């Protein structure tokens, strides 16, 4: 018994020793691998840091996704454009170079003075933006005369463009720099200069259209000058968004109502509720809003008494007119007040109390049943029908059709609409409901 216990104790000790040995080996292996990574694989990085250099990270901004109509036609895209920069230490004489550039591209005196003042404040190797989004003619001229413009650099950028201008402005919206509040949005974190959607589809689908930022790891010396690029992860372009609007129909509708002082039209597919056209006039050109400087254009929009920035399709409240007769007819049929064969005589007017209400056809429609009443839009027929049905039943059917409710499809400023009834009038005007209202 004693011999067996001794053997058992020895076995336990050996097992513990083995576990400790494995633990020590694992620990030293981890430390060794870490030292190998630091001293061998990343030796250049830490050598850089030991020489008072530092590693900086630059954000690579993504290219915004496109917006397409229902057939895949591009209605919001990006175009290649060029900005002009100048590096002070390469220019030697900033003022002289600006005067030389002014021979080819107009630069106003105020801009020149601002650039010269800025060149005395920034580090001499930092780029200063001179002009942005220059035209192709200006690009050709600058390229042809670059030898006379030391320190001048052309930088390729992506500018948003709306090829159909006013046709889609209230639907697509436009982009601009983010506000302080916008910077709290997680999908633009670390990209304070990124243009984001401010209205319309551009804003509703911001997160999808923006894409993902890339990152560039660079070594800079103690003065902030770039020494070399260490690594680069490219950005990911934003996804495209396809909407239900039909470009051809949108263009047709716009041209039909553009000559009116103000108007709005919405075309809906009655089978599935898709909006295939939405036009509000007067409109605006989003290309001119995003172009800088744009103060003059902004002022023209803000000072316009017809408010071109307002989307009348969703911001306005309008009486439904004769289209509401169908709602009255359905309410009356649901209540069992009429059948399709019941008739009313229209003599061009009808009397309610001490008032006369006139039909659009002054001579009257004669005997009118439901089919004729709808077909010829007889006012007297529906006056009588509404009186017999009552406002409460009419309001109930109207609400079943979605009247008085928001569509809630993402656009800001959408109005609820109003479906009046006895309670609404009492609360709003402190008055009772009377026949004929």
JSON list of C-alpha atoms in Angstrom, two decimals, residues 42-274:
[
{"chain": "A", "resi": 42, "resn": "UNK", "atom": "CA", "xyz": [9.20, 46.25, -37.79]},
{"chain": "A", "resi": 43, "resn": "UNK", "atom": "CA", "xyz": [12.76, 47.43, -37.30]},
{"chain": "A", "resi": 44, "resn": "UNK", "atom": "CA", "xyz": [12.36, 50.22, -39.88]},
{"chain": "A", "resi": 45, "resn": "UNK", "atom": "CA", "xyz": [9.29, 51.60, -38.14]},
{"chain": "A", "resi": 46, "resn": "UNK", "atom": "CA", "xyz": [10.95, 51.79, -34.74]},
{"chain": "A", "resi": 47, "resn": "UNK", "atom": "CA", "xyz": [14.16, 53.11, -36.23]},
{"chain": "A", "resi": 48, "resn": "UNK", "atom": "CA", "xyz": [12.06, 55.93, -37.67]},
{"chain": "A", "resi": 49, "resn": "UNK", "atom": "CA", "xyz": [10.60, 56.69, -34.25]},
{"chain": "A", "resi": 50, "resn": "UNK", "atom": "CA", "xyz": [14.04, 56.60, -32.61]},
{"chain": "A", "resi": 51, "resn": "UNK", "atom": "CA", "xyz": [15.24, 59.30, -35.01]},
{"chain": "A", "resi": 52, "resn": "UNK", "atom": "CA", "xyz": [12.55, 61.73, -33.78]},
{"chain": "A", "resi": 53, "resn": "UNK", "atom": "CA", "xyz": [10.40, 60.94, -36.79]},
{"chain": "A", "resi": 54, "resn": "UNK", "atom": "CA", "xyz": [6.82, 59.90, -36.32]},
{"chain": "A", "resi": 55, "resn": "UNK", "atom": "CA", "xyz": [4.14, 57.87, -38.03]},
{"chain": "A", "resi": 56, "resn": "UNK", "atom": "CA", "xyz": [1.07, 59.78, -39.22]},
{"chain": "A", "resi": 57, "resn": "UNK", "atom": "CA", "xyz": [-2.13, 58.50, -40.73]},
{"chain": "A", "resi": 58, "resn": "UNK", "atom": "CA", "xyz": [-3.92, 60.21, -43.62]},
{"chain": "A", "resi": 59, "resn": "UNK", "atom": "CA", "xyz": [-7.55, 59.46, -44.46]},
{"chain": "A", "resi": 60, "resn": "UNK", "atom": "CA", "xyz": [-8.24, 58.52, -48.08]},
{"chain": "A", "resi": 61, "resn": "UNK", "atom": "CA", "xyz": [-11.72, 59.79, -48.85]},
{"chain": "A", "resi": 62, "resn": "UNK", "atom": "CA", "xyz": [-14.05, 57.44, -50.75]},
{"chain": "A", "resi": 63, "resn": "UNK", "atom": "CA", "xyz": [-15.76, 58.25, -54.04]},
{"chain": "A", "resi": 64, "resn": "UNK", "atom": "CA", "xyz": [-19.51, 58.74, -53.62]},
{"chain": "A", "resi": 65, "resn": "UNK", "atom": "CA", "xyz": [-21.85, 56.19, -55.21]},
{"chain": "A", "resi": 66, "resn": "UNK", "atom": "CA", "xyz": [-24.11, 57.02, -58.14]},
{"chain": "A", "resi": 67, "resn": "UNK", "atom": "CA", "xyz": [-27.88, 57.51, -58.17]},
{"chain": "A", "resi": 68, "resn": "UNK", "atom": "CA", "xyz": [-29.80, 55.76, -60.95]},
{"chain": "A", "resi": 69, "resn": "UNK", "atom": "CA", "xyz": [-33.36, 55.97, -62.23]},
{"chain": "A", "resi": 70, "resn": "UNK", "atom": "CA", "xyz": [-35.58, 52.87, -62.43]},
{"chain": "A", "resi": 71, "resn": "UNK", "atom": "CA", "xyz": [-34.02, 51.88, -65.78]},
{"chain": "A", "resi": 72, "resn": "UNK", "atom": "CA", "xyz": [-30.41, 52.27, -64.65]},
{"chain": "A", "resi": 73, "resn": "UNK", "atom": "CA", "xyz": [-29.85, 55.72, -66.17]},
{"chain": "A", "resi": 74, "resn": "UNK", "atom": "CA", "xyz": [-27.35, 57.75, -64.13]},
{"chain": "A", "resi": 75, "resn": "UNK", "atom": "CA", "xyz": [-28.97, 60.88, -62.67]},
{"chain": "A", "resi": 76, "resn": "UNK", "atom": "CA", "xyz": [-26.28, 61.77, -60.10]},
{"chain": "A", "resi": 77, "resn": "UNK", "atom": "CA", "xyz": [-22.63, 60.93, -60.61]},
{"chain": "A", "resi": 78, "resn": "UNK", "atom": "CA", "xyz": [-19.05, 62.11, -60.18]},
{"chain": "A", "resi": 79, "resn": "UNK", "atom": "CA", "xyz": [-16.74, 63.69, -62.71]},
{"chain": "A", "resi": 80, "resn": "UNK", "atom": "CA", "xyz": [-12.99, 64.08, -62.72]},
{"chain": "A", "resi": 81, "resn": "UNK", "atom": "CA", "xyz": [-11.99, 67.63, -61.95]},
{"chain": "A", "resi": 82, "resn": "UNK", "atom": "CA", "xyz": [-8.78, 69.43, -61.05]},
{"chain": "A", "resi": 83, "resn": "UNK", "atom": "CA", "xyz": [-7.79, 71.78, -58.27]},
{"chain": "A", "resi": 84, "resn": "UNK", "atom": "CA", "xyz": [-4.69, 73.99, -58.41]},
{"chain": "A", "resi": 85, "resn": "UNK", "atom": "CA", "xyz": [-2.27, 74.01, -55.48]},
{"chain": "A", "resi": 86, "resn": "UNK", "atom": "CA", "xyz": [0.99, 75.82, -54.87]},
{"chain": "A", "resi": 87, "resn": "UNK", "atom": "CA", "xyz": [3.92, 74.83, -52.60]},
{"chain": "A", "resi": 88, "resn": "UNK", "atom": "CA", "xyz": [5.62, 77.96, -51.16]},
{"chain": "A", "resi": 89, "resn": "UNK", "atom": "CA", "xyz": [9.17, 76.53, -50.94]},
{"chain": "A", "resi": 90, "resn": "UNK", "atom": "CA", "xyz": [9.00, 75.47, -54.60]},
{"chain": "A", "resi": 91, "resn": "UNK", "atom": "CA", "xyz": [7.47, 78.73, -55.77]},
{"chain": "A", "resi": 92, "resn": "UNK", "atom": "CA", "xyz": [10.19, 81.03, -54.35]},
{"chain": "A", "resi": 93, "resn": "UNK", "atom": "CA", "xyz": [8.18, 84.14, -55.26]},
{"chain": "A", "resi": 94, "resn": "UNK", "atom": "CA", "xyz": [4.48, 83.49, -54.58]},
{"chain": "A", "resi": 95, "resn": "UNK", "atom": "CA", "xyz": [3.27, 86.89, -55.74]},
{"chain": "A", "resi": 96, "resn": "UNK", "atom": "CA", "xyz": [5.17, 86.68, -59.02]},
{"chain": "A", "resi": 97, "resn": "UNK", "atom": "CA", "xyz": [3.82, 83.20, -59.71]},
{"chain": "A", "resi": 98, "resn": "UNK", "atom": "CA", "xyz": [0.25, 84.27, -58.95]},
{"chain": "A", "resi": 99, "resn": "UNK", "atom": "CA", "xyz": [0.58, 87.19, -61.35]},
{"chain": "A", "resi": 100, "resn": "UNK", "atom": "CA", "xyz": [1.91, 84.80, -63.98]},
{"chain": "A", "resi": 101, "resn": "UNK", "atom": "CA", "xyz": [-1.00, 82.39, -63.37]},
{"chain": "A", "resi": 102, "resn": "UNK", "atom": "CA", "xyz": [-3.40, 85.34, -63.61]},
{"chain": "A", "resi": 103, "resn": "UNK", "atom": "CA", "xyz": [-2.33, 85.76, -67.23]},
{"chain": "A", "resi": 104, "resn": "UNK", "atom": "CA", "xyz": [-4.00, 82.43, -68.03]},
{"chain": "A", "resi": 105, "resn": "UNK", "atom": "CA", "xyz": [-6.74, 82.16, -65.37]},
{"chain": "A", "resi": 106, "resn": "UNK", "atom": "CA", "xyz": [-8.46, 85.10, -63.72]},
{"chain": "A", "resi": 107, "resn": "UNK", "atom": "CA", "xyz": [-7.62, 85.38, -59.99]},
{"chain": "A", "resi": 108, "resn": "UNK", "atom": "CA", "xyz": [-9.18, 88.35, -58.22]},
{"chain": "A", "resi": 109, "resn": "UNK", "atom": "CA", "xyz": [-7.06, 90.64, -56.05]},
{"chain": "A", "resi": 110, "resn": "UNK", "atom": "CA", "xyz": [-8.73, 89.54, -52.80]},
{"chain": "A", "resi": 111, "resn": "UNK", "atom": "CA", "xyz": [-7.92, 85.88, -53.46]},
{"chain": "A", "resi": 112, "resn": "UNK", "atom": "CA", "xyz": [-4.30, 86.69, -54.29]},
{"chain": "A", "resi": 113, "resn": "UNK", "atom": "CA", "xyz": [-3.80, 88.64, -51.08]},
{"chain": "A", "resi": 114, "resn": "UNK", "atom": "CA", "xyz": [-5.35, 85.83, -49.05]},
{"chain": "A", "resi": 115, "resn": "UNK", "atom": "CA", "xyz": [-3.01, 83.24, -50.62]},
{"chain": "A", "resi": 116, "resn": "UNK", "atom": "CA", "xyz": [0.07, 85.39, -50.02]},
{"chain": "A", "resi": 117, "resn": "UNK", "atom": "CA", "xyz": [-0.90, 85.90, -46.37]},
{"chain": "A", "resi": 118, "resn": "UNK", "atom": "CA", "xyz": [-1.53, 82.19, -45.95]},
{"chain": "A", "resi": 119, "resn": "UNK", "atom": "CA", "xyz": [1.87, 81.32, -47.46]},
{"chain": "A", "resi": 120, "resn": "UNK", "atom": "CA", "xyz": [3.55, 83.24, -44.63]},
{"chain": "A", "resi": 121, "resn": "UNK", "atom": "CA", "xyz": [1.67, 81.25, -41.98]},
{"chain": "A", "resi": 122, "resn": "UNK", "atom": "CA", "xyz": [1.84, 77.65, -43.18]},
{"chain": "A", "resi": 123, "resn": "UNK", "atom": "CA", "xyz": [4.92, 75.46, -43.37]},
{"chain": "A", "resi": 124, "resn": "UNK", "atom": "CA", "xyz": [6.82, 76.05, -46.57]},
{"chain": "A", "resi": 125, "resn": "UNK", "atom": "CA", "xyz": [6.33, 72.50, -47.82]},
{"chain": "A", "resi": 126, "resn": "UNK", "atom": "CA", "xyz": [2.54, 72.49, -47.30]},
{"chain": "A", "resi": 127, "resn": "UNK", "atom": "CA", "xyz": [0.27, 72.85, -50.31]},
{"chain": "A", "resi": 128, "resn": "UNK", "atom": "CA", "xyz": [-2.02, 75.87, -50.59]},
{"chain": "A", "resi": 129, "resn": "UNK", "atom": "CA", "xyz": [-5.20, 75.59, -52.66]},
{"chain": "A", "resi": 130, "resn": "UNK", "atom": "CA", "xyz": [-5.35, 78.33, -55.29]},
{"chain": "A", "resi": 131, "resn": "UNK", "atom": "CA", "xyz": [-8.38, 77.38, -57.40]},
{"chain": "A", "resi": 132, "resn": "UNK", "atom": "CA", "xyz": [-10.79, 74.45, -57.46]},
{"chain": "A", "resi": 133, "resn": "UNK", "atom": "CA", "xyz": [-12.75, 72.71, -60.17]},
{"chain": "A", "resi": 134, "resn": "UNK", "atom": "CA", "xyz": [-11.05, 74.47, -63.08]},
{"chain": "A", "resi": 135, "resn": "UNK", "atom": "CA", "xyz": [-12.46, 74.01, -66.59]},
{"chain": "A", "resi": 136, "resn": "UNK", "atom": "CA", "xyz": [-10.85, 71.79, -69.22]},
{"chain": "A", "resi": 137, "resn": "UNK", "atom": "CA", "xyz": [-9.74, 74.87, -71.17]},
{"chain": "A", "resi": 138, "resn": "UNK", "atom": "CA", "xyz": [-8.06, 76.25, -68.05]},
{"chain": "A", "resi": 139, "resn": "UNK", "atom": "CA", "xyz": [-6.46, 72.86, -67.40]},
{"chain": "A", "resi": 140, "resn": "UNK", "atom": "CA", "xyz": [-4.97, 72.78, -70.90]},
{"chain": "A", "resi": 141, "resn": "UNK", "atom": "CA", "xyz": [-3.59, 76.30, -70.54]},
{"chain": "A", "resi": 142, "resn": "UNK", "atom": "CA", "xyz": [-2.02, 75.57, -67.14]},
{"chain": "A", "resi": 143, "resn": "UNK", "atom": "CA", "xyz": [-0.49, 72.31, -68.38]},
{"chain": "A", "resi": 144, "resn": "UNK", "atom": "CA", "xyz": [0.98, 74.07, -71.40]},
{"chain": "A", "resi": 145, "resn": "UNK", "atom": "CA", "xyz": [2.60, 76.76, -69.20]},
{"chain": "A", "resi": 146, "resn": "UNK", "atom": "CA", "xyz": [3.67, 74.76, -66.13]},
{"chain": "A", "resi": 147, "resn": "UNK", "atom": "CA", "xyz": [7.35, 75.53, -66.82]},
{"chain": "A", "resi": 148, "resn": "UNK", "atom": "CA", "xyz": [6.59, 79.19, -66.14]},
{"chain": "A", "resi": 149, "resn": "UNK", "atom": "CA", "xyz": [4.77, 78.33, -62.88]},
{"chain": "A", "resi": 150, "resn": "UNK", "atom": "CA", "xyz": [7.24, 76.71, -60.44]},
{"chain": "A", "resi": 151, "resn": "UNK", "atom": "CA", "xyz": [5.67, 75.14, -57.39]},
{"chain": "A", "resi": 152, "resn": "UNK", "atom": "CA", "xyz": [2.27, 74.77, -59.02]},
{"chain": "A", "resi": 153, "resn": "UNK", "atom": "CA", "xyz": [0.53, 71.38, -58.77]},
{"chain": "A", "resi": 154, "resn": "UNK", "atom": "CA", "xyz": [-2.65, 69.99, -60.31]},
{"chain": "A", "resi": 155, "resn": "UNK", "atom": "CA", "xyz": [-4.61, 67.52, -58.16]},
{"chain": "A", "resi": 156, "resn": "UNK", "atom": "CA", "xyz": [-7.29, 65.18, -59.48]},
{"chain": "A", "resi": 157, "resn": "UNK", "atom": "CA", "xyz": [-10.52, 65.29, -57.45]},
{"chain": "A", "resi": 158, "resn": "UNK", "atom": "CA", "xyz": [-14.02, 63.88, -57.86]},
{"chain": "A", "resi": 159, "resn": "UNK", "atom": "CA", "xyz": [-16.82, 66.44, -58.11]},
{"chain": "A", "resi": 160, "resn": "UNK", "atom": "CA", "xyz": [-20.53, 65.62, -57.80]},
{"chain": "A", "resi": 161, "resn": "UNK", "atom": "CA", "xyz": [-22.53, 66.34, -60.91]},
{"chain": "A", "resi": 162, "resn": "UNK", "atom": "CA", "xyz": [-26.24, 66.26, -61.74]},
{"chain": "A", "resi": 163, "resn": "UNK", "atom": "CA", "xyz": [-26.59, 65.83, -65.52]},
{"chain": "A", "resi": 164, "resn": "UNK", "atom": "CA", "xyz": [-30.33, 66.59, -65.64]},
{"chain": "A", "resi": 165, "resn": "UNK", "atom": "CA", "xyz": [-30.10, 69.71, -63.51]},
{"chain": "A", "resi": 166, "resn": "UNK", "atom": "CA", "xyz": [-33.57, 71.02, -62.55]},
{"chain": "A", "resi": 167, "resn": "UNK", "atom": "CA", "xyz": [-35.50, 67.87, -63.48]},
{"chain": "A", "resi": 168, "resn": "UNK", "atom": "CA", "xyz": [-34.62, 65.92, -60.32]},
{"chain": "A", "resi": 169, "resn": "UNK", "atom": "CA", "xyz": [-33.53, 68.64, -57.90]},
{"chain": "A", "resi": 170, "resn": "UNK", "atom": "CA", "xyz": [-36.24, 68.18, -55.26]},
{"chain": "A", "resi": 171, "resn": "UNK", "atom": "CA", "xyz": [-35.88, 64.38, -55.37]},
{"chain": "A", "resi": 172, "resn": "UNK", "atom": "CA", "xyz": [-32.11, 63.96, -55.48]},
{"chain": "A", "resi": 173, "resn": "UNK", "atom": "CA", "xyz": [-31.18, 66.98, -53.38]},
{"chain": "A", "resi": 174, "resn": "UNK", "atom": "CA", "xyz": [-27.54, 68.07, -53.14]},
{"chain": "A", "resi": 175, "resn": "UNK", "atom": "CA", "xyz": [-24.35, 67.61, -51.11]},
{"chain": "A", "resi": 176, "resn": "UNK", "atom": "CA", "xyz": [-22.28, 69.96, -48.97]},
{"chain": "A", "resi": 177, "resn": "UNK", "atom": "CA", "xyz": [-19.76, 70.03, -46.12]},
{"chain": "A", "resi": 178, "resn": "UNK", "atom": "CA", "xyz": [-20.96, 68.51, -42.82]},
{"chain": "A", "resi": 179, "resn": "UNK", "atom": "CA", "xyz": [-22.01, 70.68, -39.89]},
{"chain": "A", "resi": 180, "resn": "UNK", "atom": "CA", "xyz": [-20.83, 70.10, -36.32]},
{"chain": "A", "resi": 181, "resn": "UNK", "atom": "CA", "xyz": [-23.97, 68.06, -35.73]},
{"chain": "A", "resi": 182, "resn": "UNK", "atom": "CA", "xyz": [-23.33, 65.97, -38.85]},
{"chain": "A", "resi": 183, "resn": "UNK", "atom": "CA", "xyz": [-19.83, 65.07, -37.65]},
{"chain": "A", "resi": 184, "resn": "UNK", "atom": "CA", "xyz": [-21.42, 62.98, -34.89]},
{"chain": "A", "resi": 185, "resn": "UNK", "atom": "CA", "xyz": [-22.76, 60.57, -37.53]},
{"chain": "A", "resi": 186, "resn": "UNK", "atom": "CA", "xyz": [-20.76, 57.31, -37.31]},
{"chain": "A", "resi": 187, "resn": "UNK", "atom": "CA", "xyz": [-20.43, 56.77, -41.06]},
{"chain": "A", "resi": 188, "resn": "UNK", "atom": "CA", "xyz": [-18.45, 60.01, -41.58]},
{"chain": "A", "resi": 189, "resn": "UNK", "atom": "CA", "xyz": [-16.27, 59.64, -38.49]},
{"chain": "A", "resi": 190, "resn": "UNK", "atom": "CA", "xyz": [-12.75, 60.88, -39.21]},
{"chain": "A", "resi": 191, "resn": "UNK", "atom": "CA", "xyz": [-13.77, 62.55, -42.48]},
{"chain": "A", "resi": 192, "resn": "UNK", "atom": "CA", "xyz": [-14.59, 66.16, -41.53]},
{"chain": "A", "resi": 193, "resn": "UNK", "atom": "CA", "xyz": [-14.12, 67.50, -45.06]},
{"chain": "A", "resi": 194, "resn": "UNK", "atom": "CA", "xyz": [-16.27, 64.88, -46.77]},
{"chain": "A", "resi": 195, "resn": "UNK", "atom": "CA", "xyz": [-19.26, 66.23, -48.71]},
{"chain": "A", "resi": 196, "resn": "UNK", "atom": "CA", "xyz": [-22.47, 64.58, -47.52]},
{"chain": "A", "resi": 197, "resn": "UNK", "atom": "CA", "xyz": [-26.09, 64.65, -48.66]},
{"chain": "A", "resi": 198, "resn": "UNK", "atom": "CA", "xyz": [-28.06, 67.56, -47.25]},
{"chain": "A", "resi": 199, "resn": "UNK", "atom": "CA", "xyz": [-31.50, 66.96, -48.77]},
{"chain": "A", "resi": 200, "resn": "UNK", "atom": "CA", "xyz": [-33.43, 64.39, -50.80]},
{"chain": "A", "resi": 201, "resn": "UNK", "atom": "CA", "xyz": [-32.08, 60.99, -51.83]},
{"chain": "A", "resi": 202, "resn": "UNK", "atom": "CA", "xyz": [-28.53, 62.24, -51.24]},
{"chain": "A", "resi": 203, "resn": "UNK", "atom": "CA", "xyz": [-29.35, 62.61, -47.53]},
{"chain": "A", "resi": 204, "resn": "UNK", "atom": "CA", "xyz": [-31.70, 59.63, -47.10]},
{"chain": "A", "resi": 205, "resn": "UNK", "atom": "CA", "xyz": [-29.09, 57.18, -48.45]},
{"chain": "A", "resi": 206, "resn": "UNK", "atom": "CA", "xyz": [-26.00, 58.98, -47.13]},
{"chain": "A", "resi": 207, "resn": "UNK", "atom": "CA", "xyz": [-24.57, 55.93, -45.38]},
{"chain": "A", "resi": 208, "resn": "UNK", "atom": "CA", "xyz": [-24.90, 53.72, -48.45]},
{"chain": "A", "resi": 209, "resn": "UNK", "atom": "CA", "xyz": [-23.64, 56.34, -50.93]},
{"chain": "A", "resi": 210, "resn": "UNK", "atom": "CA", "xyz": [-20.60, 57.47, -48.91]},
{"chain": "A", "resi": 211, "resn": "UNK", "atom": "CA", "xyz": [-18.61, 54.22, -48.89]},
{"chain": "A", "resi": 212, "resn": "UNK", "atom": "CA", "xyz": [-15.67, 53.52, -46.57]},
{"chain": "A", "resi": 213, "resn": "UNK", "atom": "CA", "xyz": [-12.55, 55.59, -45.96]},
{"chain": "A", "resi": 214, "resn": "UNK", "atom": "CA", "xyz": [-9.07, 54.28, -46.72]},
{"chain": "A", "resi": 215, "resn": "UNK", "atom": "CA", "xyz": [-5.89, 54.94, -44.77]},
{"chain": "A", "resi": 216, "resn": "UNK", "atom": "CA", "xyz": [-2.37, 55.98, -45.70]},
{"chain": "A", "resi": 217, "resn": "UNK", "atom": "CA", "xyz": [0.43, 55.44, -43.17]},
{"chain": "A", "resi": 218, "resn": "UNK", "atom": "CA", "xyz": [3.34, 57.85, -43.67]},
{"chain": "A", "resi": 219, "resn": "UNK", "atom": "CA", "xyz": [6.58, 58.75, -41.98]},
{"chain": "A", "resi": 220, "resn": "UNK", "atom": "CA", "xyz": [7.15, 62.44, -41.30]},
{"chain": "A", "resi": 221, "resn": "UNK", "atom": "CA", "xyz": [10.17, 64.13, -39.76]},
{"chain": "A", "resi": 222, "resn": "UNK", "atom": "CA", "xyz": [10.26, 66.49, -36.79]},
{"chain": "A", "resi": 223, "resn": "UNK", "atom": "CA", "xyz": [9.19, 69.38, -39.04]},
{"chain": "A", "resi": 224, "resn": "UNK", "atom": "CA", "xyz": [6.13, 67.55, -40.38]},
{"chain": "A", "resi": 225, "resn": "UNK", "atom": "CA", "xyz": [7.58, 66.90, -43.83]},
{"chain": "A", "resi": 226, "resn": "UNK", "atom": "CA", "xyz": [6.66, 63.57, -45.39]},
{"chain": "A", "resi": 227, "resn": "UNK", "atom": "CA", "xyz": [9.65, 61.22, -45.62]},
{"chain": "A", "resi": 228, "resn": "UNK", "atom": "CA", "xyz": [8.07, 58.10, -47.10]},
{"chain": "A", "resi": 229, "resn": "UNK", "atom": "CA", "xyz": [4.89, 56.09, -47.41]},
{"chain": "A", "resi": 230, "resn": "UNK", "atom": "CA", "xyz": [4.80, 53.05, -45.16]},
{"chain": "A", "resi": 231, "resn": "UNK", "atom": "CA", "xyz": [1.48, 51.48, -46.12]},
{"chain": "A", "resi": 232, "resn": "UNK", "atom": "CA", "xyz": [-1.71, 52.29, -47.96]},
{"chain": "A", "resi": 233, "resn": "UNK", "atom": "CA", "xyz": [-5.23, 50.81, -47.73]},
{"chain": "A", "resi": 234, "resn": "UNK", "atom": "CA", "xyz": [-7.44, 52.20, -50.50]},
{"chain": "A", "resi": 235, "resn": "UNK", "atom": "CA", "xyz": [-10.91, 53.54, -49.82]},
{"chain": "A", "resi": 236, "resn": "UNK", "atom": "CA", "xyz": [-14.04, 51.67, -50.90]},
{"chain": "A", "resi": 237, "resn": "UNK", "atom": "CA", "xyz": [-16.39, 53.47, -53.26]},
{"chain": "A", "resi": 238, "resn": "UNK", "atom": "CA", "xyz": [-19.97, 54.07, -52.11]},
{"chain": "A", "resi": 239, "resn": "UNK", "atom": "CA", "xyz": [-22.73, 51.82, -53.38]},
{"chain": "A", "resi": 240, "resn": "UNK", "atom": "CA", "xyz": [-25.11, 52.92, -56.13]},
{"chain": "A", "resi": 241, "resn": "UNK", "atom": "CA", "xyz": [-28.75, 53.65, -55.33]},
{"chain": "A", "resi": 242, "resn": "UNK", "atom": "CA", "xyz": [-31.55, 52.96, -57.79]},
{"chain": "A", "resi": 243, "resn": "UNK", "atom": "CA", "xyz": [-34.86, 54.78, -57.31]},
{"chain": "A", "resi": 244, "resn": "UNK", "atom": "CA", "xyz": [-38.33, 54.24, -58.78]},
{"chain": "A", "resi": 245, "resn": "UNK", "atom": "CA", "xyz": [-38.41, 57.50, -60.76]},
{"chain": "A", "resi": 246, "resn": "UNK", "atom": "CA", "xyz": [-38.48, 57.21, -64.55]},
{"chain": "A", "resi": 247, "resn": "UNK", "atom": "CA", "xyz": [-36.18, 59.80, -66.15]},
{"chain": "A", "resi": 248, "resn": "UNK", "atom": "CA", "xyz": [-38.16, 60.10, -69.40]},
{"chain": "A", "resi": 249, "resn": "UNK", "atom": "CA", "xyz": [-41.46, 60.57, -67.58]},
{"chain": "A", "resi": 250, "resn": "UNK", "atom": "CA", "xyz": [-39.83, 63.00, -65.14]},
{"chain": "A", "resi": 251, "resn": "UNK", "atom": "CA", "xyz": [-38.52, 65.10, -68.02]},
{"chain": "A", "resi": 252, "resn": "UNK", "atom": "CA", "xyz": [-41.90, 65.03, -69.77]},
{"chain": "A", "resi": 253, "resn": "UNK", "atom": "CA", "xyz": [-43.81, 66.13, -66.66]},
{"chain": "A", "resi": 254, "resn": "UNK", "atom": "CA", "xyz": [-41.28, 68.87, -65.90]},
{"chain": "A", "resi": 255, "resn": "UNK", "atom": "CA", "xyz": [-41.62, 70.34, -69.38]},
{"chain": "A", "resi": 256, "resn": "UNK", "atom": "CA", "xyz": [-45.41, 70.25, -69.13]},
{"chain": "A", "resi": 257, "resn": "UNK", "atom": "CA", "xyz": [-45.60, 72.36, -65.96]},
{"chain": "A", "resi": 258, "resn": "UNK", "atom": "CA", "xyz": [-42.41, 74.43, -66.09]},
{"chain": "A", "resi": 259, "resn": "UNK", "atom": "CA", "xyz": [-44.15, 77.37, -67.76]},
{"chain": "A", "resi": 260, "resn": "UNK", "atom": "CA", "xyz": [-46.60, 77.75, -64.89]},
{"chain": "A", "resi": 261, "resn": "UNK", "atom": "CA", "xyz": [-45.80, 80.14, -62.07]},
{"chain": "A", "resi": 262, "resn": "UNK", "atom": "CA", "xyz": [-45.81, 77.28, -59.56]},
{"chain": "A", "resi": 263, "resn": "UNK", "atom": "CA", "xyz": [-47.03, 73.69, -59.81]},
{"chain": "A", "resi": 264, "resn": "UNK", "atom": "CA", "xyz": [-46.46, 70.14, -58.61]},
{"chain": "A", "resi": 265, "resn": "UNK", "atom": "CA", "xyz": [-47.21, 66.70, -60.03]},
{"chain": "A", "resi": 266, "resn": "UNK", "atom": "CA", "xyz": [-46.83, 63.20, -58.56]},
{"chain": "A", "resi": 267, "resn": "UNK", "atom": "CA", "xyz": [-47.30, 60.10, -60.72]},
{"chain": "A", "resi": 268, "resn": "UNK", "atom": "CA", "xyz": [-47.84, 56.84, -58.79]},
{"chain": "A", "resi": 269, "resn": "UNK", "atom": "CA", "xyz": [-48.06, 53.27, -60.03]},
{"chain": "A", "resi": 270, "resn": "UNK", "atom": "CA", "xyz": [-51.48, 52.29, -58.68]},
{"chain": "A", "resi": 271, "resn": "UNK", "atom": "CA", "xyz": [-50.55, 48.59, -58.69]},
{"chain": "A", "resi": 272, "resn": "UNK", "atom": "CA", "xyz": [-47.70, 48.81, -56.18]},
{"chain": "A", "resi": 273, "resn": "UNK", "atom": "CA", "xyz": [-47.54, 52.41, -54.94]},
{"chain": "A", "resi": 274, "resn": "UNK", "atom": "CA", "xyz": [-44.20, 53.23, -56.58]}
]
